[in-house]
XYZ file of C-alpha atoms in Angstrom:
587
model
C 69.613 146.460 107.227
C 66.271 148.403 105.988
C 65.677 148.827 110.217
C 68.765 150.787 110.519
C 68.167 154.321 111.443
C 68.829 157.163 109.670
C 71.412 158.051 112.389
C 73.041 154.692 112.366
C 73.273 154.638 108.551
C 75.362 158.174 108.216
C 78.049 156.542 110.879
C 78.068 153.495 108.615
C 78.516 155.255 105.667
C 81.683 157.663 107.372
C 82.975 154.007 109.007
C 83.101 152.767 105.547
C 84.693 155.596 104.018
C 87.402 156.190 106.779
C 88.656 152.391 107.035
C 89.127 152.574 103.205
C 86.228 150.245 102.242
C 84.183 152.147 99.561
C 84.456 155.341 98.034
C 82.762 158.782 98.535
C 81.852 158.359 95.142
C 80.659 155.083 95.333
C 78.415 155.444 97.913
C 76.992 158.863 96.192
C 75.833 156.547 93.187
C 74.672 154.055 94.871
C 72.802 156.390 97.363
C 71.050 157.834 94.270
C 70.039 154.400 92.911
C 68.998 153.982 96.196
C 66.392 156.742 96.034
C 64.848 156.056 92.196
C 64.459 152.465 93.232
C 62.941 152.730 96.262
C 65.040 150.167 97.562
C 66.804 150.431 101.563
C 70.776 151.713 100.763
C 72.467 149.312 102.163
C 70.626 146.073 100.814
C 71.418 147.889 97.502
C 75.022 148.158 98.527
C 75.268 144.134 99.358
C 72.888 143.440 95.954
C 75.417 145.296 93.644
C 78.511 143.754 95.957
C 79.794 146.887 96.637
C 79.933 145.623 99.879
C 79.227 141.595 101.670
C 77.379 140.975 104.634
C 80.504 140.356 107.036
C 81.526 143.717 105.944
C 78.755 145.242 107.002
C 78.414 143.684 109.788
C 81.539 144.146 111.155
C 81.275 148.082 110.941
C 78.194 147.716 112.648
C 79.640 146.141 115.782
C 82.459 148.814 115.838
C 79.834 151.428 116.036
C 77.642 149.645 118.732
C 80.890 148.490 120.467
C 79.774 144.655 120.472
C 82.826 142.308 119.496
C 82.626 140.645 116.088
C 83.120 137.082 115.008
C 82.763 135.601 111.258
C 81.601 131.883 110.968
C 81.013 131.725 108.004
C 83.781 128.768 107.878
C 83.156 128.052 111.716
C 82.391 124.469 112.865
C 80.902 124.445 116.548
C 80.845 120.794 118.050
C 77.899 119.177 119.375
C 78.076 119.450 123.343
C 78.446 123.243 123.053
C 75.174 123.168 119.968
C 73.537 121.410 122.903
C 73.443 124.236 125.199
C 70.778 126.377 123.515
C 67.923 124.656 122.052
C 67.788 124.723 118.357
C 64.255 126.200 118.223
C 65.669 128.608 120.991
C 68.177 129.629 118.319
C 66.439 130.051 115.252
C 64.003 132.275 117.484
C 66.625 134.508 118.126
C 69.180 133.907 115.461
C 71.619 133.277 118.443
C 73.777 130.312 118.493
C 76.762 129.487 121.124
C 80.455 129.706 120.782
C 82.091 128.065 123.177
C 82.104 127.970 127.157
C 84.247 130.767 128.804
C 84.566 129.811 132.282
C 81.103 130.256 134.179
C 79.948 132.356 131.124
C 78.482 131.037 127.448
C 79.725 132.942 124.576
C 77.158 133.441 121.938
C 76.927 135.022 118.632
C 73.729 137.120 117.821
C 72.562 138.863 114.487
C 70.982 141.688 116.478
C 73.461 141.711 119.587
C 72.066 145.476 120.944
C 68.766 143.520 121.728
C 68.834 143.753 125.604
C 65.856 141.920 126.524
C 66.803 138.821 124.327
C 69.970 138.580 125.677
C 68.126 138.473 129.241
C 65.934 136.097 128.206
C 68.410 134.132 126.595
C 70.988 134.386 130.351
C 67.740 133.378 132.022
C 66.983 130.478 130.104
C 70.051 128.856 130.286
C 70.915 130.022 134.083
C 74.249 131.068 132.993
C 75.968 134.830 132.262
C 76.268 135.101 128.409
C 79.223 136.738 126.289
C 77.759 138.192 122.845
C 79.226 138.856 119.923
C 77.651 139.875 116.859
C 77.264 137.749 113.675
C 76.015 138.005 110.244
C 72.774 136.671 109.132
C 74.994 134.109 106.886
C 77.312 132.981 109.480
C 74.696 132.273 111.932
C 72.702 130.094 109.716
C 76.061 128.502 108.758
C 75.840 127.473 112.507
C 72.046 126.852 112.598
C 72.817 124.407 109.720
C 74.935 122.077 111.917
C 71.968 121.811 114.534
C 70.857 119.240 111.842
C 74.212 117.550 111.451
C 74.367 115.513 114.630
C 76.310 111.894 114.666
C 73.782 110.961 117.526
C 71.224 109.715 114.739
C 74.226 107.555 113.832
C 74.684 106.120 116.941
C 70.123 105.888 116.991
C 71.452 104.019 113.000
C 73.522 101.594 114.890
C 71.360 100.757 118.000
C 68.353 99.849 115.668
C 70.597 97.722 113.471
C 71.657 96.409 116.432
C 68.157 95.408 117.756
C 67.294 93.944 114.135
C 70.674 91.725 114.162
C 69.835 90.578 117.779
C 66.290 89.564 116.208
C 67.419 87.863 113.125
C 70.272 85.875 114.815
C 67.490 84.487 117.735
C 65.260 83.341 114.468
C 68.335 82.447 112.501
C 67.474 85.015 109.211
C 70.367 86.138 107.533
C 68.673 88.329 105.387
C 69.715 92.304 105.588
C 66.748 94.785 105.953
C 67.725 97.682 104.572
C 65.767 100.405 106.443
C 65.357 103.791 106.924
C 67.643 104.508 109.607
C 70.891 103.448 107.726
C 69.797 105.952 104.908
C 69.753 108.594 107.319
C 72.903 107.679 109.268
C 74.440 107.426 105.512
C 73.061 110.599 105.087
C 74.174 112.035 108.429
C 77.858 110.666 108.213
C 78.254 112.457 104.589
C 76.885 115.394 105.443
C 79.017 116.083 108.705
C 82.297 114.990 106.160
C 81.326 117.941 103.563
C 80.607 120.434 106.434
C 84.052 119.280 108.267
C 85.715 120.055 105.118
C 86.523 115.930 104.815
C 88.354 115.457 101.506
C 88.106 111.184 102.891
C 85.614 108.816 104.426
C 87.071 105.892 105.294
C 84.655 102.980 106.593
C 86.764 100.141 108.203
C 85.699 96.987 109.871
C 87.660 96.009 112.804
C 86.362 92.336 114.799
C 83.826 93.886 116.745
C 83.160 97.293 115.511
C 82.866 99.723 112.882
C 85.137 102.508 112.473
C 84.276 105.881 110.863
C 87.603 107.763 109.908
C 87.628 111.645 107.977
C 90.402 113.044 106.095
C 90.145 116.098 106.901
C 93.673 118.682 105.797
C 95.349 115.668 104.369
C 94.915 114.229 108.317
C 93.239 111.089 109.309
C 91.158 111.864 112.570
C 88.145 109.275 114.356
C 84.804 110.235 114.023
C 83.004 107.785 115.782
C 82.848 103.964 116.555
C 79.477 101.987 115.371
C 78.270 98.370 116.727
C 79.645 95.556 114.425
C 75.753 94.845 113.225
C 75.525 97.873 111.296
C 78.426 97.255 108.528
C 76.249 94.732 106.267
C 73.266 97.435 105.899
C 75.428 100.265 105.385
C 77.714 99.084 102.468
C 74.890 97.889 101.001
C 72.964 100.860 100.881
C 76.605 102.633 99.964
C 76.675 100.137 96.971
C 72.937 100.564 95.792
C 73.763 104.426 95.466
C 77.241 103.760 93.498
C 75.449 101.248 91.172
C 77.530 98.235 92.590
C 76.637 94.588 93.108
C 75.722 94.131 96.734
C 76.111 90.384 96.704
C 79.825 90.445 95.773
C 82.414 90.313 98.822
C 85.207 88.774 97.328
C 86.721 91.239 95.052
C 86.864 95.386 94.758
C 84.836 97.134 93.254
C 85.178 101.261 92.541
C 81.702 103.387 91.925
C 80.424 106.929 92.479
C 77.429 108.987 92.955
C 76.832 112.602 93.808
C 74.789 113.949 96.272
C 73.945 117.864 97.477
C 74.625 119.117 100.985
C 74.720 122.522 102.266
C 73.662 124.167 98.892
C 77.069 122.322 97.289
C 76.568 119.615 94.620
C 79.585 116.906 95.951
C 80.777 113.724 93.738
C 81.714 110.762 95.503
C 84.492 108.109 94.394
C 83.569 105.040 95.969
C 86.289 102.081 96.023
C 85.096 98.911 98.243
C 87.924 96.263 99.419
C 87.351 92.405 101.320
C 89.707 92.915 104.326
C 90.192 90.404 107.081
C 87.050 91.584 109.357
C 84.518 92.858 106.364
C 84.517 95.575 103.468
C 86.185 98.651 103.926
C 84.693 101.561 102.139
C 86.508 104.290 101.145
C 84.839 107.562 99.862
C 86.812 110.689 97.904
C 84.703 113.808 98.234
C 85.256 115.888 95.447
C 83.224 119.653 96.179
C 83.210 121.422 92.976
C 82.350 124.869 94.682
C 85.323 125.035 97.268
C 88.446 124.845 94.393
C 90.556 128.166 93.051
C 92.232 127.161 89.893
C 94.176 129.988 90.071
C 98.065 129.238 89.906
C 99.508 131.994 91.871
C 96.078 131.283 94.646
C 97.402 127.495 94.749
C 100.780 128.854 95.867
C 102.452 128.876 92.461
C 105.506 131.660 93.020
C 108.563 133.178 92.018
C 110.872 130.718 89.954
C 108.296 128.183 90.024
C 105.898 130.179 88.145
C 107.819 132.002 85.899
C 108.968 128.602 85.084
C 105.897 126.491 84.765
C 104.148 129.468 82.705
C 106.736 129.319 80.443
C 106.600 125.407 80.027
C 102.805 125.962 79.033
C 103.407 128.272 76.667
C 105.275 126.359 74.565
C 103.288 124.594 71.618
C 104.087 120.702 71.871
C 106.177 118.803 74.452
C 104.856 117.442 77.512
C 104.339 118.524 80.868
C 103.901 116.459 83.700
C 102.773 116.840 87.418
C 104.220 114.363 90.101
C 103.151 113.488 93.810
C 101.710 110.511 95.649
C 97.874 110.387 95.605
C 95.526 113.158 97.175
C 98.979 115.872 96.196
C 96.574 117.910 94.032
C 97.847 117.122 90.963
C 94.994 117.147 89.153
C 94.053 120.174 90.113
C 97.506 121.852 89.044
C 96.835 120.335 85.447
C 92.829 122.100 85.862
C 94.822 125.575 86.711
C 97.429 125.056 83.787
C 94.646 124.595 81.511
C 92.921 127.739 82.675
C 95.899 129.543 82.195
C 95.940 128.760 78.542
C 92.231 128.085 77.830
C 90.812 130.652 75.536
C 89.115 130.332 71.514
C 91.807 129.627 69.534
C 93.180 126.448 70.695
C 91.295 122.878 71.198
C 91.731 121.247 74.416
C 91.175 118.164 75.048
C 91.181 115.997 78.522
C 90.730 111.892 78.904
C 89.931 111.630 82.556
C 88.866 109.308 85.295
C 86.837 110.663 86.605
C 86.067 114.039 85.155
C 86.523 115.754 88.431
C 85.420 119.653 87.098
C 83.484 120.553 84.484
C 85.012 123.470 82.390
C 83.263 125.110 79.780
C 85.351 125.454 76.103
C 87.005 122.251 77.244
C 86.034 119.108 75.723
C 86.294 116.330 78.506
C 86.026 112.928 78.270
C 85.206 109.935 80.838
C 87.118 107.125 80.849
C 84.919 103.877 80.662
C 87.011 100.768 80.717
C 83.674 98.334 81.180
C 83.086 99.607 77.580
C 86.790 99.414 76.002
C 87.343 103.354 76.550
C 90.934 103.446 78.812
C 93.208 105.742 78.211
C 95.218 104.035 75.580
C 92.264 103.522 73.611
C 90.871 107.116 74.158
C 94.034 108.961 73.790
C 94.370 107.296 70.028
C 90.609 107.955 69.467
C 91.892 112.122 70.796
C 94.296 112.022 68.330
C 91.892 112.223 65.869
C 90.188 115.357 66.684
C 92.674 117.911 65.880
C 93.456 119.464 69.800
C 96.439 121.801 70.188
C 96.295 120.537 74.075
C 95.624 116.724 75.438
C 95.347 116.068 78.851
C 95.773 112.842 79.984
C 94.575 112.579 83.702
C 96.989 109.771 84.201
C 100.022 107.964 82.951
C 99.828 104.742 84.285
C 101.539 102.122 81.808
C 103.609 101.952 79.184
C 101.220 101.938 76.228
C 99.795 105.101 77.159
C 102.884 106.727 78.160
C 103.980 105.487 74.523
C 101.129 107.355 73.090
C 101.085 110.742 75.061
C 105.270 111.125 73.667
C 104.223 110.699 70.233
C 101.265 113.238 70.717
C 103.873 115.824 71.890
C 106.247 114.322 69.031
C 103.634 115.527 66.558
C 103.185 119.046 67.048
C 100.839 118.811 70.856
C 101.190 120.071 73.893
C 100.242 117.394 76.491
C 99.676 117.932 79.853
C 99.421 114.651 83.013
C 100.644 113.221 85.756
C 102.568 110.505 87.165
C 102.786 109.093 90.712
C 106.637 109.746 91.677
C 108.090 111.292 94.897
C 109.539 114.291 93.298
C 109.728 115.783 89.924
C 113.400 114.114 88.967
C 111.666 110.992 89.834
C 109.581 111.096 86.583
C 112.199 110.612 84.154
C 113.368 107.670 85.889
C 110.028 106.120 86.097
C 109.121 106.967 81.785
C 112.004 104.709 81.643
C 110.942 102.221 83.390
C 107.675 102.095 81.212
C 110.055 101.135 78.502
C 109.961 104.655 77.242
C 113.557 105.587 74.978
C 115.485 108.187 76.875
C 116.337 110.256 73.592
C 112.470 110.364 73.521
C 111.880 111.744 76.994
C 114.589 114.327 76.240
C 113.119 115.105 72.747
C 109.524 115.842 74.632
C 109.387 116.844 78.279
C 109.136 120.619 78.525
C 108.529 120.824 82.141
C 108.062 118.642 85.535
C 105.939 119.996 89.205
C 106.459 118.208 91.622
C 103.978 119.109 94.659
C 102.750 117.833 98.340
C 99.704 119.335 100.342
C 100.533 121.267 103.878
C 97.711 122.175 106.170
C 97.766 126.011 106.428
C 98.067 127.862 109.447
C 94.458 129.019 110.904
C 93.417 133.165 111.015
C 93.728 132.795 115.142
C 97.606 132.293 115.826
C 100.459 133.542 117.504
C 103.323 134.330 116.478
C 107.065 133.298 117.934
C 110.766 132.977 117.775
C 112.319 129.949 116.373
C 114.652 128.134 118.750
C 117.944 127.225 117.763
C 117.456 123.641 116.225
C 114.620 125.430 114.114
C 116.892 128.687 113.342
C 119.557 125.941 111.790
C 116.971 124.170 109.835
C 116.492 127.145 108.579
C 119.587 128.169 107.764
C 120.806 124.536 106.653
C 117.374 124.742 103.901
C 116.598 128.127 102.468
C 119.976 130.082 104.052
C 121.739 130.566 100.410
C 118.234 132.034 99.501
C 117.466 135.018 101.728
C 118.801 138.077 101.031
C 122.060 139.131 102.712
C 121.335 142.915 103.120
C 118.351 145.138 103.512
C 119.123 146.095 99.958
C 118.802 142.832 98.435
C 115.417 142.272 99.737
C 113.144 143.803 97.453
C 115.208 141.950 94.690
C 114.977 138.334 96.614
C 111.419 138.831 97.308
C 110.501 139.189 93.617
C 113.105 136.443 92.472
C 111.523 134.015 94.955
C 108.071 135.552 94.660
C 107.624 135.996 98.442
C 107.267 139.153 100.469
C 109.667 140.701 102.666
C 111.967 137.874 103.491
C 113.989 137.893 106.869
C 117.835 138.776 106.279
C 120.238 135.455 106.077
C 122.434 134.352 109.121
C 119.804 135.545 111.930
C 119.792 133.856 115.435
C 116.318 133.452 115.125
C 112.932 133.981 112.595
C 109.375 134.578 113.340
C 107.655 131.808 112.977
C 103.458 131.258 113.579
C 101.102 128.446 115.262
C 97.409 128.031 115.000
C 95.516 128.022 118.183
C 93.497 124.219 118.770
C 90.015 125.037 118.730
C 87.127 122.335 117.234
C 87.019 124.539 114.449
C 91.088 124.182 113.359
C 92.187 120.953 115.225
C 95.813 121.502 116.309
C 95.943 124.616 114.499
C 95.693 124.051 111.066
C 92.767 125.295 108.616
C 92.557 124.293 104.638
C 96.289 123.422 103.020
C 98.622 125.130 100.652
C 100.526 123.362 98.060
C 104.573 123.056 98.154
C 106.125 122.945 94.900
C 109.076 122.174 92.658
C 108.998 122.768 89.114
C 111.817 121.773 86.982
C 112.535 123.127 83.935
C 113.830 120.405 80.961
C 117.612 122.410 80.329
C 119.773 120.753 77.634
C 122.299 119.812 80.129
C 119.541 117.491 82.037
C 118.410 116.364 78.776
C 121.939 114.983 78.370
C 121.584 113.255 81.499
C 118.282 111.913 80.576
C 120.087 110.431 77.561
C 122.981 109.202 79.867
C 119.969 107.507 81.585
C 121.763 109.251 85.142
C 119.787 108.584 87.965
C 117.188 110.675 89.958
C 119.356 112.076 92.271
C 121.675 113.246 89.583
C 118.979 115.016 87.970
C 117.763 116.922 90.396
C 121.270 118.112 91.568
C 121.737 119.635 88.484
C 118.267 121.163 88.467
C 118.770 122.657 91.878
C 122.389 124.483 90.285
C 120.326 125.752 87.834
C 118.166 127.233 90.408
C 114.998 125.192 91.098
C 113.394 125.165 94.248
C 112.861 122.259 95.954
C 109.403 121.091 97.722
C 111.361 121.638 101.385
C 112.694 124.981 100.127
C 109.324 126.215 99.025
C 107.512 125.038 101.980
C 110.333 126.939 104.517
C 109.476 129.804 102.714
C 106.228 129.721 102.724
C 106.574 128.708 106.861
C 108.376 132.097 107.230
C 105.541 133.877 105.236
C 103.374 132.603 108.111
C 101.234 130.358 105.623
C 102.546 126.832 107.047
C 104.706 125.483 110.335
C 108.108 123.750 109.892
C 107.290 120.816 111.920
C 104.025 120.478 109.367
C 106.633 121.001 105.899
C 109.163 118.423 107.859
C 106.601 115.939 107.776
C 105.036 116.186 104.320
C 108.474 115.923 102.688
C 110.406 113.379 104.602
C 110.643 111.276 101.681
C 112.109 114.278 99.268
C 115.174 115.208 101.178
């Protein structure tokens, strides 16, 4: 930005001002800073993050009338990467889009440069559409140049060669070379930069399939040759510290590796199925997660209710959801909402998934005797005001963590249960005394994962099997008159909710591009949160079922998963057919 012109700067500064970005004011200081350090304006103005790059950026193009695109989250696939040159690319700081009938839509840093642009049409023999870009997203693109599965597939064919060899000269023996460390490397670093949450290695009888989770979604990455499975577990044991010479029996490791500028963990668990070893890899990126409740989609009733529950000095409170929900990350956000000096907190986890300063966290260990049984006694013992137990998953150590909250702590875990009645049902089933559960559990989330919506969508009216959904879910919610909307919105802590008994709602889709398969980009949480009344403890006591429970919860006015995730479809977060699927089983 030092090249701008003097010219070009003013009508930055007056863009800035007039769209409401930065104050007169603002700008004035910084403007003066600018001049006793010598330094260009607006690099000062991105230093003291008055402004960001994209912001910038995008005032720029309106004043040269280029469109603007942000990838900074973009994913381009391969066969469109192809179609400049990666050297061509950094040259330029171009990179390509996507094809737009006969013409190749590009995004450039400096998109008024005429003669590159010719060069660029030229070289390519095609018409180009530009958009401009930000330094930071282009690189973001540049980056995937060196992400590119064919080195898999390069993996595979010399594993393939090597296998041919060995099995002419009868040699058994696996060679573990470079190329599977790089096709390792390659397959992990495409997963992080997809935004892959899953690997999931699986043999089949004469091939090797490469699965990503990627927005709670299985989708195929890529097929390998058979004779590349031994090598590659192998060198995926090595890194997780596990015995490559044992096939018969699981085995769970993890190791951490650093792509893109992120430091990633990786849980490793390794299975004998019928045709091999399947591998299965949890990527847990420590730089992409708000623990923010209200950010994770924490609202209205919900919150009020689950900030009360933590407030509260000893009793229990439990999340609930099948694996990969986000529990654990709910119990990370509670304790931020309560972390601060004057209270001890301490977690027994496995594994510690985020660090958190003034939190003392401790690894489970079971090869040395440290499980959570053992560790929550040994926690005990060092006078915390808050345990968190990352899970309950027997009756010993559900045992323990109701005596902790018996004795004056407040103790926060989770339990794997389809909804948050089903917890009381299953503490009883760990031999747990209902008076006990009564006498302790303050509050119980239930939660699923939806995949959000992408930012390019369009918007629509629902038909009349959707409209009754609607109706038939969240109908006795909305607000009957324009009056009552204000006061719904805030109860329910959504804004400006559509009037009850409509013919139809607005509802949005994501458009399919490579970047947001089907639509859908990152995921939002749906959420129940129950709130331990006396009138459901006396159920509890009655040992009523799950069903019971949450009818009565739902009269005293909890939201259910479906309810919240309806809401949050007419908010334009989610999709109905997307909340219909991740909460078949609560209906």
């Amino acid at each position: 930005m030092a090249l701008l012109t003097t010219e070009i700067q003013s009508k930055l500064t007056a863009l800035l001002i007039e769209e409401g970005l930065v104050s007169q004011a603002v700008l004035d200081a910084a403007r003066q800073e600018s001049e006793e350090t010598k330094k260009p304006f607006f690099e000062l103005l991105t230093e003291r993050r008055i402004i960001d790059e994209e912001m910038l950026t995008h005032a720029l193009a309106q004043l040269s009338g280029v469109p603007y695109v942000n990838l900074t989250n973009s994913i381009i696939s391969q066969q469109v990467l192809d179609l400049i040159p990666e050297d061509v690319a950094e040259r330029f700081m171009t990179v390509p889009l996507a094809e737009l009938q006969n013409r190749l839509a590009v995004a450039m840093v400096d998109a008024s440069n005429v003669q590159a642009v010719d060069y660029l049409s030229n070289l390519i023999e095609r018409p180009l559409k530009v958009f401009m870009a930000s330094e930071v997203g282009v690189r973001h693109i540049l980056d995937q140049y060196k992400t590119d599965l064919s080195t898999v597939n390069e993996a595979a064919n010399a594993s393939q060669q090597e296998a041919d060899r060995e099995e002419e000269s009868n040699i058994k023996t696996i060679v573990q070379d470079s190329p599977i460390s790089r096709a390792l490397s390659t397959i992990l670093e495409y997963a992080v930069k997809s935004r892959a949450s899953d690997i999931h290695i699986e043999p089949l009888d004469s091939a090797l399939k490469i699965r990503c989770r990627v927005d709670g979604v299985l989708r195929e990455v890529m097929q390998l040759p058979k004779a590349i499975e031994p090598a590659l577990v192998s060198r995926i044991k090595i890194l997780s510290d596990l015995k490559i010479d044992e096939h018969r029996v699981p085995q769970d490791g993890q190791f951490a590796v650093k792509v893109a500028n992120k430091e990633v963990d990786l849980r490793v668990a390794i299975s004998p199925v019928v045709w091999g070893e399947q591998v299965v890899i949890r990527l847990l990126d420590k730089s992409g997660t708000a623990l923010d409740l209200e950010a994770m989609g924490y609202a209205g009733r919900a919150l009020r209710a689950i900030q009360k529950g933590v407030r509260r000095p000893n009793g229990m409170v439990l999340t609930s959801g099948p694996t990969g929900s986000g529990k654990s990350t709910s119990l990370y956000a509670l304790i931020q909402e309560v972390k601060d000096d004057t209270v001890n907190i301490v977690t027994l986890e496995d594994p510690v998934e985020y660090k958190m300063s003034g939190v003392n966290q401790i690894q489970v260990n079971s090869d040395v005797g440290l499980t959570f049984a053992t560790g929550l006694r040994s926690i005990l013992r060092q006078d915390p005001n808050i345990v968190m137990v990352g899970e309950i998953r027997d009756g010993e150590t559900a045992n323990l963590a109701i005596q902790a909250a018996l004795t004056g702590h407040l103790v926060l875990s989770t339990l794997h249960t389809n909804s948050a009645a089903g917890v009381l049902p299953r503490l009883l089933d760990m031999q747990i005394e209902p008076f006990l559960i009564a006498s302790t559990v303050n509050t119980i989330i239930g939660q699923r994962l939806v995949r959000r919506v992408s930012a390019k969508r369009d918007a629509y009216q629902s038909n009349p099997i959707e409209t009754q959904n609607i109706l038939a879910t969240v109908g006795h919610l909305l607000p009957k008159t324009p009056a009552e909307v204000a006061q719904v919105s805030a109860d329910l802590g959504y804004k400006d909710l559509p009037l009850a008994g409509q013919n139809a709602y607005t509802l949005v889709k994501g458009k399919d591009t490579p970047a947001t398969p089907r639509g859908y980009s990152g995921r939002a949480g749906l959420y129940e949160v129950m709130d331990v009344s006396e009138s459901i403890q006396q159920l509890i006591t009655a040992r009523a079922t799950s069903s019971q429970i949450q009818k009565q919860a739902i009269a005293e006015g909890m939201i259910t998963m479906r309810q919240d995730g309806y809401l949050k479809a007419l908010q334009g977060i989610t999709t109905l057919e997307e909340v219909n699927r991740v909460t078949a089983d609560t209906a």
